[in-house]
Tab-separated table of C-alpha atoms in Angstrom:
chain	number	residue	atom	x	y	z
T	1	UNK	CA	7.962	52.367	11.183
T	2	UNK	CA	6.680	49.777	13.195
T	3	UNK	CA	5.983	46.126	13.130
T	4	UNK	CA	2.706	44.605	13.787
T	5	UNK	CA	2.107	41.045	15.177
T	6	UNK	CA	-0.092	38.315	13.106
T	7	UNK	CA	-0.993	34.688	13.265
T	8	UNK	CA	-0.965	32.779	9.958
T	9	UNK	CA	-3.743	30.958	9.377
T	10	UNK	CA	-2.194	29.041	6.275
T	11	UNK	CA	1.187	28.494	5.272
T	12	UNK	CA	2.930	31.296	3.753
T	13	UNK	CA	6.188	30.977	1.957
T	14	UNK	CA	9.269	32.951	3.069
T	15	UNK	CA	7.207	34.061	6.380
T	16	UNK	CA	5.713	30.536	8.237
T	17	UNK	CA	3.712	28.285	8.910
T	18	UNK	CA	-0.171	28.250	10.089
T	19	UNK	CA	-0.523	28.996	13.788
T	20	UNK	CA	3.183	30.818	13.766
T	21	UNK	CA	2.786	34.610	15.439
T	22	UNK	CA	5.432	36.397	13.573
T	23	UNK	CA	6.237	39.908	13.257
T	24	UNK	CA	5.303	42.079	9.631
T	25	UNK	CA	4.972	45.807	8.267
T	26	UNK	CA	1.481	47.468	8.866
T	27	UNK	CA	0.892	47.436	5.259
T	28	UNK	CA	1.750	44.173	4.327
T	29	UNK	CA	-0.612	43.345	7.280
T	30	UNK	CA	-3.675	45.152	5.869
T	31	UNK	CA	-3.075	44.659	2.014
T	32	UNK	CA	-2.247	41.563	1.843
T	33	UNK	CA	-2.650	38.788	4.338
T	34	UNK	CA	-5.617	39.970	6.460
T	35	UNK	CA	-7.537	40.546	3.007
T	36	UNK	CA	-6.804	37.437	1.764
T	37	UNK	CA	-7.477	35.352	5.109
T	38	UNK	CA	-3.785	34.371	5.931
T	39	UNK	CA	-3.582	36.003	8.939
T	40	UNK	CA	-5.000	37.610	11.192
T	41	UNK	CA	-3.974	40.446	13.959
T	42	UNK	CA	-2.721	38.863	17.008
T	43	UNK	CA	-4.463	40.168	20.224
T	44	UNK	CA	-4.178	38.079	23.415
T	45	UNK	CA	-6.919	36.416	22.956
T	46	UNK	CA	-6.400	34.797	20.048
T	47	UNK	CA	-2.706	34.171	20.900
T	48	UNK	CA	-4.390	32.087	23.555
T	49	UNK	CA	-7.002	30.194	21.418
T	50	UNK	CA	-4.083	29.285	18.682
T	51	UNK	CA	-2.200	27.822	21.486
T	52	UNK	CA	-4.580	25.664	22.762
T	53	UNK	CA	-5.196	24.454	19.219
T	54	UNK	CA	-1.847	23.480	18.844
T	55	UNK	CA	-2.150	21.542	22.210
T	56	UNK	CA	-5.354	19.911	21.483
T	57	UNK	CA	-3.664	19.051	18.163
T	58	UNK	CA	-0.229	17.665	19.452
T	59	UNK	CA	-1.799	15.472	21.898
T	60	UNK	CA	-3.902	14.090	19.777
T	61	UNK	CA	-0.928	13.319	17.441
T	62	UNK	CA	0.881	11.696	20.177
T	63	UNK	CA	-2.325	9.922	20.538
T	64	UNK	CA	-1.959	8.738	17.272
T	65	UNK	CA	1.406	7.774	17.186
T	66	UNK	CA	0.835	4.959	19.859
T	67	UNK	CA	-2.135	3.347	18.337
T	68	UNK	CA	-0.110	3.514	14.461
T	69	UNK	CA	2.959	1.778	16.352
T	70	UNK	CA	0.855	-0.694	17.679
T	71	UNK	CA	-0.560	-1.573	14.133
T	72	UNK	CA	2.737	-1.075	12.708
T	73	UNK	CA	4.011	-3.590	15.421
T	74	UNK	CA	1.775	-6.435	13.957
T	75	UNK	CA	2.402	-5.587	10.502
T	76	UNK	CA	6.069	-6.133	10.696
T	77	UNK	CA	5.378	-9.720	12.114
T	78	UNK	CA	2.869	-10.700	9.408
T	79	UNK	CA	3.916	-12.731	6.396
T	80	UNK	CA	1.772	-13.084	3.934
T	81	UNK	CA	1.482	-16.392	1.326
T	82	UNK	CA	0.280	-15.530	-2.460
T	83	UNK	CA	-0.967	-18.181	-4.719
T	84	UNK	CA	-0.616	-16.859	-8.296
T	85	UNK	CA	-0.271	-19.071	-12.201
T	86	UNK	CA	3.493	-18.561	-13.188
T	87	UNK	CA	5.709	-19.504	-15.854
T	88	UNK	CA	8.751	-21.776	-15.941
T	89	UNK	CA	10.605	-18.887	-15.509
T	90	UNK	CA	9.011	-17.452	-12.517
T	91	UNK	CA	6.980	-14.899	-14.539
T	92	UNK	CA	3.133	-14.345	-12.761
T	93	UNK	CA	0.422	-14.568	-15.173
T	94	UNK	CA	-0.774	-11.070	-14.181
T	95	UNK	CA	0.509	-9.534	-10.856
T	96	UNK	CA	-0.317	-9.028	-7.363
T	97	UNK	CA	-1.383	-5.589	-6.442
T	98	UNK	CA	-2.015	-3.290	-3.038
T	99	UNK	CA	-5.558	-4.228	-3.176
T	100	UNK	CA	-4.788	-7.349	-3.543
T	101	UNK	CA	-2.219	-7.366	-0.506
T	102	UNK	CA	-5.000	-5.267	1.359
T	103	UNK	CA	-7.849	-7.776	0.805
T	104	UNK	CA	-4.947	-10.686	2.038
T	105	UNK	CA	-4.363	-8.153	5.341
T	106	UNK	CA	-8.038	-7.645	5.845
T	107	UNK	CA	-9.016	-11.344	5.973
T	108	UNK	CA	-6.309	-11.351	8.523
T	109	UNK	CA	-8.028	-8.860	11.000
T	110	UNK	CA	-5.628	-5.715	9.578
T	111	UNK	CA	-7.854	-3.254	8.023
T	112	UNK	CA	-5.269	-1.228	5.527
T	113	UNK	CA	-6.170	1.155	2.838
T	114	UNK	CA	-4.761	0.176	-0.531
T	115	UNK	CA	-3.580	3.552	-1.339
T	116	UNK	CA	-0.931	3.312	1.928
T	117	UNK	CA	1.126	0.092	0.577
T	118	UNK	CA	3.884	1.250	-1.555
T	119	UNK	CA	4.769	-0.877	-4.545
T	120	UNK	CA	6.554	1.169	-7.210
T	121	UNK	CA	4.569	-1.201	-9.412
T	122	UNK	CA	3.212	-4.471	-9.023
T	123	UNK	CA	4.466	-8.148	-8.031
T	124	UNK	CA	4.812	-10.470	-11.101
T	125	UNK	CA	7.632	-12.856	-10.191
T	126	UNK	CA	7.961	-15.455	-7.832
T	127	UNK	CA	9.504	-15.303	-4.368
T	128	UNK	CA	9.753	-13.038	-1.409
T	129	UNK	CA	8.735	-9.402	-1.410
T	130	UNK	CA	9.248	-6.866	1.249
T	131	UNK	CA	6.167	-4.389	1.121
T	132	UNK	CA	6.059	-0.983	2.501
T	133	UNK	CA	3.140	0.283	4.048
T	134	UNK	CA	3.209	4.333	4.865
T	135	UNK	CA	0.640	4.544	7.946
T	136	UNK	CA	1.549	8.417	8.404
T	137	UNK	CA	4.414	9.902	7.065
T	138	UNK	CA	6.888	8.763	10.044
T	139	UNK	CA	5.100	5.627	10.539
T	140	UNK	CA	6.485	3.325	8.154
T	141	UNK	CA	5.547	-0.579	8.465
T	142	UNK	CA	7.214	-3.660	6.127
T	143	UNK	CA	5.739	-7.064	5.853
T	144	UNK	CA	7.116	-9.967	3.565
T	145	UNK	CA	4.634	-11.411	0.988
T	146	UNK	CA	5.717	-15.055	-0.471
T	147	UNK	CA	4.440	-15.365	-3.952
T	148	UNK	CA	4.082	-19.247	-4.661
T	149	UNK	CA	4.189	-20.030	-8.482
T	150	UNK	CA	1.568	-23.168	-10.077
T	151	UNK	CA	2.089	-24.581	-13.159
T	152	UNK	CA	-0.518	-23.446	-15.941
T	153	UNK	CA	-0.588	-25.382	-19.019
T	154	UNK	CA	-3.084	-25.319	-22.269
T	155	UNK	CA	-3.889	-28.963	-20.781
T	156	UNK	CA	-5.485	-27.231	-17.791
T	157	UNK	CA	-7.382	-25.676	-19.688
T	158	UNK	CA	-9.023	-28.123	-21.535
T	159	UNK	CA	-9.538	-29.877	-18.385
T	160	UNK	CA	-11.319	-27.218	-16.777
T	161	UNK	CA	-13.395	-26.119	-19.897
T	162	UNK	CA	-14.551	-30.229	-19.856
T	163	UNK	CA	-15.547	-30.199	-16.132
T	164	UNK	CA	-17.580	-27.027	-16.305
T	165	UNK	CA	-18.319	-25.732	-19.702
T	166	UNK	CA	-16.483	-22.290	-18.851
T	167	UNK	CA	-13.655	-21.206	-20.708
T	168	UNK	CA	-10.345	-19.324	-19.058
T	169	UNK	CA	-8.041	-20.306	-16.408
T	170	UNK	CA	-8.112	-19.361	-13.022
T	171	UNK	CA	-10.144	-17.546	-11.035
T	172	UNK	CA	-11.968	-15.567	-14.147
T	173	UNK	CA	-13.305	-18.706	-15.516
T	174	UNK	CA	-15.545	-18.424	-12.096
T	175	UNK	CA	-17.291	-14.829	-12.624
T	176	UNK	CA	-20.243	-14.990	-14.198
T	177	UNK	CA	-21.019	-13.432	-17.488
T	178	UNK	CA	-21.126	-9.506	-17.448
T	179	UNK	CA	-24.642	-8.765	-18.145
T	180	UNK	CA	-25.001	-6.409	-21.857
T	181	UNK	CA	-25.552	-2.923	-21.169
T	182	UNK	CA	-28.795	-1.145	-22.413
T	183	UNK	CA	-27.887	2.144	-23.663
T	184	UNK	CA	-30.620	3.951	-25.948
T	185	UNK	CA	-30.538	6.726	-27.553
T	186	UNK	CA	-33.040	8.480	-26.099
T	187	UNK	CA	-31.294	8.638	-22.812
T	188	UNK	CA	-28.877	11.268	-24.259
């Protein structure tokens, strides 16, 4: 029997990708992946529309790919300089994380979504990091982040709670007080 021509329009395993014509038995065809919307019969004028899909597409990959290696060229140039509390022994007192590297890259002019830097987990030493930043799965950018360690004592502390009344060290000793919730129950 005969084979009849289709174009996937989703991935199908063992028999391609979406956009691929490829060749399948008439029944396989008409039970299966014409039902279920993976394909659909290949006439010329479809053949033609799928192609110029996939050239719309690829161009405006290629497109793409020269404006993500432009911002992957200034991203390999940047070095970045984090401030952080630290031990004697070079331990952070908490840890810098990809938002926190993207908020540093966004007051620089680099607009980065925290989700694309790869740490396997966050900084908390001191030193020099390399960080990985996955623009588009063969766009890969590095940058080096310096984490400089201050001395944090229980004398700080005491200093700061004097000054300003707040208690804590750091930055968190600046937030205001989280106002109380009002749940009633009512409401549920």
């Amino acid at each position: 029997m005969g084979q009849v021509q289709v174009i996937l329009s989703e991935d199908v395993h063992a028999l391609g990708d979406a956009g691929e014509i490829v060749s399948v038995k008439p029944g396989f065809a008409r039970n299966y992946l014409i039902p279920q919307g993976k394909a659909m019969i290949a006439t010329a004028e479809r053949v033609n529309e799928v192609e110029h899909k996939k050239r719309v597409i690829s161009e405006k990959m290629a497109k793409d790919l020269t404006d993500l290696t432009a911002v992957k060229a200034k991203l390999d140039g940047i070095a970045l300089e984090v401030t952080a509390q630290a031990g004697d022994s070079g331990k952070l007192f908490g840890s810098v994380t990809a938002a926190n590297l993207a908020e540093l890259l966004s007051e620089k002019g680099l607009k980065v979504d925290r989700r694309k830097i790869q740490l396997s987990e966050p900084i908390k030493t001191t030193g020099e990091h390399t960080v990985a930043i996955r623009l588009r799965s063969d766009v890969i950018a590095e940058f080096k982040v310096k984490v400089i360690g201050g001395k944090a004592t229980a004398a700080d502390a005491v200093v700061e709670r004097a000054d300003d009344g707040k208690v804590g060290l750091g930055a968190a000793a600046d937030k205001p007080d989280p106002e109380p919730l009002d749940i009633r129950d009512d409401e549920y």
